[in-house]
PDB file of C-alpha atoms in Angstrom:
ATOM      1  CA  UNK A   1       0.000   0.000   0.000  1.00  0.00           C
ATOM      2  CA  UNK A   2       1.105   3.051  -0.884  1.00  0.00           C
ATOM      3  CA  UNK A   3       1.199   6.915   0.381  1.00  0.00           C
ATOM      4  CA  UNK A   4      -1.599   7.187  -2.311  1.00  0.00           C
ATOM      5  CA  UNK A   5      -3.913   4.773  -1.193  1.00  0.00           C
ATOM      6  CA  UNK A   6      -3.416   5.957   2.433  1.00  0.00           C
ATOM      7  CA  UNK A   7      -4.396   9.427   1.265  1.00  0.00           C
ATOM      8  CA  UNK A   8      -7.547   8.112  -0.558  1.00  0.00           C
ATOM      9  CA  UNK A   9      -8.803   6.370   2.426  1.00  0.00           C
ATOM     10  CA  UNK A  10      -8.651   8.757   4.623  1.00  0.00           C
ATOM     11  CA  UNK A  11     -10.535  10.885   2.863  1.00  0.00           C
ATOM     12  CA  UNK A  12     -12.901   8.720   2.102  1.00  0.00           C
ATOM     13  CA  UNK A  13     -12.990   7.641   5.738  1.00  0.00           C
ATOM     14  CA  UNK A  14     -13.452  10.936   7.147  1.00  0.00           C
ATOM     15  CA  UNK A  15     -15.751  12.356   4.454  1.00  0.00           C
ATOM     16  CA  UNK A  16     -13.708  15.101   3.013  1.00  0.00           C
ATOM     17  CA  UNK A  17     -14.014  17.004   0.209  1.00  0.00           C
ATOM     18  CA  UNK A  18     -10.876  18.948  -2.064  1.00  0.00           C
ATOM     19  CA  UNK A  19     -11.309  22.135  -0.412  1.00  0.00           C
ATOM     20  CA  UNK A  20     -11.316  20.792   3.082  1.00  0.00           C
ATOM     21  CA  UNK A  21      -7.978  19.029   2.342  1.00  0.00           C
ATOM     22  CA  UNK A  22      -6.807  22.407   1.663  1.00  0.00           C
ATOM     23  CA  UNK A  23      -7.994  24.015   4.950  1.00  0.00           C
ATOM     24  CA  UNK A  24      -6.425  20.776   6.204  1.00  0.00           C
ATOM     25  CA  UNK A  25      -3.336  21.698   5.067  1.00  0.00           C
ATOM     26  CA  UNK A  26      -2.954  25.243   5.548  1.00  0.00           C
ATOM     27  CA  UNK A  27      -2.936  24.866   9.295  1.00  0.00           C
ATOM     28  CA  UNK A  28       0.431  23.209   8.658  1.00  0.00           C
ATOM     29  CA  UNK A  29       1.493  26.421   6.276  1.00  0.00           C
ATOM     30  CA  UNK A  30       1.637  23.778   3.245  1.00  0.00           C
ATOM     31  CA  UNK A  31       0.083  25.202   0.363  1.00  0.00           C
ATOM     32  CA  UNK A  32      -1.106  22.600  -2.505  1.00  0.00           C
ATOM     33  CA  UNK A  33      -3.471  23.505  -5.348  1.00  0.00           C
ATOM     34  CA  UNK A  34      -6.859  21.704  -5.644  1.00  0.00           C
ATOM     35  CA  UNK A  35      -5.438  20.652  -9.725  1.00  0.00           C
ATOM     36  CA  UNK A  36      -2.558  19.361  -7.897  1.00  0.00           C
ATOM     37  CA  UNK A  37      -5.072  17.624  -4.900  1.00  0.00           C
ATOM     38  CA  UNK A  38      -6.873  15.956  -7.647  1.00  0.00           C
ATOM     39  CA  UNK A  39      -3.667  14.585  -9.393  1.00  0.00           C
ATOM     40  CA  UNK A  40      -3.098  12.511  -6.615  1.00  0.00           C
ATOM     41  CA  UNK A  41      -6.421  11.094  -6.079  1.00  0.00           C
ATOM     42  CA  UNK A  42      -6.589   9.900  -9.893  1.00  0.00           C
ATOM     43  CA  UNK A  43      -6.021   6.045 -10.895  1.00  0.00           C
ATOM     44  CA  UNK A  44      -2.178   5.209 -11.451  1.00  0.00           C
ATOM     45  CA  UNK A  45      -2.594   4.412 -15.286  1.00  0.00           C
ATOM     46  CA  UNK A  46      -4.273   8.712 -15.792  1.00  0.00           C
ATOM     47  CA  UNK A  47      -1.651  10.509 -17.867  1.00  0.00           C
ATOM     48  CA  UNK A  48      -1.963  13.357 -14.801  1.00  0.00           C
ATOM     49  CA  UNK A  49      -1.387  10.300 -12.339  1.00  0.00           C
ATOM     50  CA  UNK A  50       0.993  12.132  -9.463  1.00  0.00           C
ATOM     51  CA  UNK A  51       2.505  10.067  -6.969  1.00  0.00           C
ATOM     52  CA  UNK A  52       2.359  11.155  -3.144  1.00  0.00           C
ATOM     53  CA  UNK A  53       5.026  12.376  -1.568  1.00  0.00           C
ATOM     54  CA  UNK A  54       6.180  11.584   2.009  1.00  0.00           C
ATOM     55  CA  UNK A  55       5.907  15.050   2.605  1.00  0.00           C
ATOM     56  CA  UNK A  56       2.295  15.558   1.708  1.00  0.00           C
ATOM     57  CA  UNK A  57       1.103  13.180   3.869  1.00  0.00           C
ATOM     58  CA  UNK A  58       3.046  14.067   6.857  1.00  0.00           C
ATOM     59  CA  UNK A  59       1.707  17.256   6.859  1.00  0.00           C
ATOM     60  CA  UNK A  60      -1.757  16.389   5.994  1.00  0.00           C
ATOM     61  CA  UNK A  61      -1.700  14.240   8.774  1.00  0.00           C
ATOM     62  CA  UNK A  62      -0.232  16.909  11.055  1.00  0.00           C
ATOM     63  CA  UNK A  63      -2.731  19.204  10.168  1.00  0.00           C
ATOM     64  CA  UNK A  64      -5.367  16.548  10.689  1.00  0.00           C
ATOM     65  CA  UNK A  65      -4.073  16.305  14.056  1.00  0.00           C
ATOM     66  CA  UNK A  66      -4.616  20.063  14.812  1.00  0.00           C
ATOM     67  CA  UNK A  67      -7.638  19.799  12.620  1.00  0.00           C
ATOM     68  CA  UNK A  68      -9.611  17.697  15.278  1.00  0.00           C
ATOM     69  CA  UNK A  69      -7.560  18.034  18.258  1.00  0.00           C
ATOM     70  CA  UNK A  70      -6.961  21.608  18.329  1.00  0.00           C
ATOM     71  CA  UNK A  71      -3.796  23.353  19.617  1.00  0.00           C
ATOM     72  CA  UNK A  72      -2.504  23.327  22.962  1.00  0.00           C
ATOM     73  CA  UNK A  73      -3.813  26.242  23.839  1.00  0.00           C
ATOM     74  CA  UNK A  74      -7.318  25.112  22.566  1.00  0.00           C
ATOM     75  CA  UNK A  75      -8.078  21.981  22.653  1.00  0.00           C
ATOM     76  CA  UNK A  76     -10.792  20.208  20.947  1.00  0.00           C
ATOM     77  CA  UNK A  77     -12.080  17.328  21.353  1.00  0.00           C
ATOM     78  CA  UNK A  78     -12.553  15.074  18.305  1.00  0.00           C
ATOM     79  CA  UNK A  79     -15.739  13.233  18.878  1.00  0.00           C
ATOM     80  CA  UNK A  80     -17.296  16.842  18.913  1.00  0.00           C
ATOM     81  CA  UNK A  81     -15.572  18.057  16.005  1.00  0.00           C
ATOM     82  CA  UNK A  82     -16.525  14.703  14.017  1.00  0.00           C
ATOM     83  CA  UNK A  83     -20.384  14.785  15.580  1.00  0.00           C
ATOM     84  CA  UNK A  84     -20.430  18.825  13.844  1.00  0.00           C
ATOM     85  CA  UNK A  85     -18.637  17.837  10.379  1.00  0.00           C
ATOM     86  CA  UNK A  86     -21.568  14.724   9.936  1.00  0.00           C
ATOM     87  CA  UNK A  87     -24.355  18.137  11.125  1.00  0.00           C
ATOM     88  CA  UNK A  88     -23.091  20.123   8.033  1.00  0.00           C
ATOM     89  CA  UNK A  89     -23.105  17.221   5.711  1.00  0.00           C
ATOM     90  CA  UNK A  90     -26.451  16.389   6.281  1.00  0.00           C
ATOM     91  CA  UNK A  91     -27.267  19.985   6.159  1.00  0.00           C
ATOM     92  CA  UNK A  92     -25.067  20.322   3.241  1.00  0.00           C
ATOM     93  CA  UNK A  93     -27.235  17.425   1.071  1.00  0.00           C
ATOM     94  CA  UNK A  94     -30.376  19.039   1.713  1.00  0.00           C
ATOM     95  CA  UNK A  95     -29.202  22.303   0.809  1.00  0.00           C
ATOM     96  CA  UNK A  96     -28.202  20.200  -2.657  1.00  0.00           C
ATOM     97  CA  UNK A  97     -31.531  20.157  -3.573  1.00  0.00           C
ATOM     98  CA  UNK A  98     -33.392  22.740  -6.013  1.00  0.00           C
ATOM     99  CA  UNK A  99     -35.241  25.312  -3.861  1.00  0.00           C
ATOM    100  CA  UNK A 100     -38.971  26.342  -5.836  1.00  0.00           C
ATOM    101  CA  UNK A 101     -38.923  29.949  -6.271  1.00  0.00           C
ATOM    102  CA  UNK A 102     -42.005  30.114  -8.232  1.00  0.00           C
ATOM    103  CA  UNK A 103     -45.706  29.983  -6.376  1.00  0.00           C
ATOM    104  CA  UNK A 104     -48.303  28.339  -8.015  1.00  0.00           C
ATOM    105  CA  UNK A 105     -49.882  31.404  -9.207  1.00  0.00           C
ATOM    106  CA  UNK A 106     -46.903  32.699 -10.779  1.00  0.00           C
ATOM    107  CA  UNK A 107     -46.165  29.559 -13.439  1.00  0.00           C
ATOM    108  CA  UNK A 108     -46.066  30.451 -16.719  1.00  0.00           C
ATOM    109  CA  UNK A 109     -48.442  28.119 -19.129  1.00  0.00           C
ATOM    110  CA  UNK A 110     -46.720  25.380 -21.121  1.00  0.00           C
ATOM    111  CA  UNK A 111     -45.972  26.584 -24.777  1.00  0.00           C
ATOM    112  CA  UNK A 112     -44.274  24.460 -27.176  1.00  0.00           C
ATOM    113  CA  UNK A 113     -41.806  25.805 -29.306  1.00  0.00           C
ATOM    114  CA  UNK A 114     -43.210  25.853 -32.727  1.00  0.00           C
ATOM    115  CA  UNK A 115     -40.881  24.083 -35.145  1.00  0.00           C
ATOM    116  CA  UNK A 116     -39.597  25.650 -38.184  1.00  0.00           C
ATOM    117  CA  UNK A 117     -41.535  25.057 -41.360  1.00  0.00           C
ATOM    118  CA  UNK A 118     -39.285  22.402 -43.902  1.00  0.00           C
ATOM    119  CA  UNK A 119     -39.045  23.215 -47.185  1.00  0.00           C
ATOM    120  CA  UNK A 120     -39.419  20.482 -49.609  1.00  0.00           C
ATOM    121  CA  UNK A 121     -36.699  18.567 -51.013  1.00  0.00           C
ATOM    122  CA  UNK A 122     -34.864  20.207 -54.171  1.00  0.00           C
ATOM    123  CA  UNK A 123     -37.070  23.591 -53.652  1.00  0.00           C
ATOM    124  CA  UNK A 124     -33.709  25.122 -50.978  1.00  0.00           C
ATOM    125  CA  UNK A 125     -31.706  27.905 -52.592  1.00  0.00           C
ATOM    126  CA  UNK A 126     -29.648  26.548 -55.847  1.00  0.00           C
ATOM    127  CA  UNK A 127     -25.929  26.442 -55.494  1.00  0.00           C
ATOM    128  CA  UNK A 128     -23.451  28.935 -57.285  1.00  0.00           C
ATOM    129  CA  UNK A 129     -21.104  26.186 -58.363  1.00  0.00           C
ATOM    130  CA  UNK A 130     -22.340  24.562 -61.509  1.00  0.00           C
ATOM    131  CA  UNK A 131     -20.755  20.737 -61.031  1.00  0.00           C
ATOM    132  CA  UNK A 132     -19.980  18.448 -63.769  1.00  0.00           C
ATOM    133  CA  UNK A 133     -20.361  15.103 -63.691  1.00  0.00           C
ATOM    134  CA  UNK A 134     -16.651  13.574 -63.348  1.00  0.00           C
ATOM    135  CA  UNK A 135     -16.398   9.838 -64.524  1.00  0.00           C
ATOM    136  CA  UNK A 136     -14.975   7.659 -62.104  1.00  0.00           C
ATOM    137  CA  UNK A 137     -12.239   6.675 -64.230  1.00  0.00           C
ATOM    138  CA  UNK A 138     -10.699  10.322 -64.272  1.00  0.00           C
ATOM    139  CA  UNK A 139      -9.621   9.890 -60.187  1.00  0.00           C
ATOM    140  CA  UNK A 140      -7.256   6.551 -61.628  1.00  0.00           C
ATOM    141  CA  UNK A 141      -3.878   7.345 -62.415  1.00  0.00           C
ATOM    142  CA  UNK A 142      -2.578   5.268 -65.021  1.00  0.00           C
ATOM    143  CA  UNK A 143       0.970   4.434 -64.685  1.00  0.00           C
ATOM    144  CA  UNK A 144       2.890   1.906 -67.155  1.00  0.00           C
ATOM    145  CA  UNK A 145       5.890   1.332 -65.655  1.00  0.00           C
ATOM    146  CA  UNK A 146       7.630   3.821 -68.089  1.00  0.00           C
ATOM    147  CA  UNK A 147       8.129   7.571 -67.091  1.00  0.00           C
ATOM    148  CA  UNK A 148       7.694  10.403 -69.279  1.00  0.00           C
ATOM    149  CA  UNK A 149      10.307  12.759 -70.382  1.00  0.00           C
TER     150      UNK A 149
END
């Protein structure tokens, strides 16, 4: 198993998202971009595939540390801190979900778009190019084996 895999399931295990990871690791003063997050999440075999460093996930860990612990001079606990991240995510999904603005009264009626009247076949604008018919034996090229001087 390697630094990747670790990386992947502890985020799935904890439920984070990018931009958390981020947060995560700014407490530690380690600045990643999310492009550069999501390079290290991707399958081995992606073109973008980036491996993860030892660095990385020492200080994502670090900061995962201060992330549900707190600092020594405020402490968290992390059973609290876990308890409120699972509040906003179920907060967070029903948020997800289309608010109605309109009232009943104020619906518009259903109107189809009318569709644009065809034209019958042949009876579209005629072309500016007059074409020939070319005989299909006009694309061969003929070549004898001798060259011509």
């Amino acid at each position: 198993m390697n630094n990747n895999d670790i990386f992947k399931k502890l985020r799935v295990a904890l439920q984070l998202r990018d931009d958390q990871i981020i947060e995560i690791l700014n407490l530690v003063n380690f600045r990643v971009s999310k492009g550069e997050l999501a390079n290290v999440f991707r399958s081995e075999d992606h073109p973008n595939f980036m491996e993860c460093g030892d660095q990385l996930l020492r200080n994502f860990l670090n900061g995962l540390v201060i992330h549900l612990r707190g600092t020594k001079e405020e402490p968290k606990n992390p059973k609290e801190v876990l308890d409120q991240i699972a509040k906003n995510k179920t907060a967070i999904s029903r948020e997800d979900k289309k608010p109605d603005f309109k009232k009943e009264g104020e619906k518009k009626p259903f109107k189809p778009k009318g569709a644009p009247a065809k034209k019958p076949f042949g009876q579209g604008k005629p072309s500016d190019k007059k074409q020939k018919p070319e005989s299909p034996i006009e694309r061969f090229k003929f070549n004898s084996g001798k060259t011509k001087k």
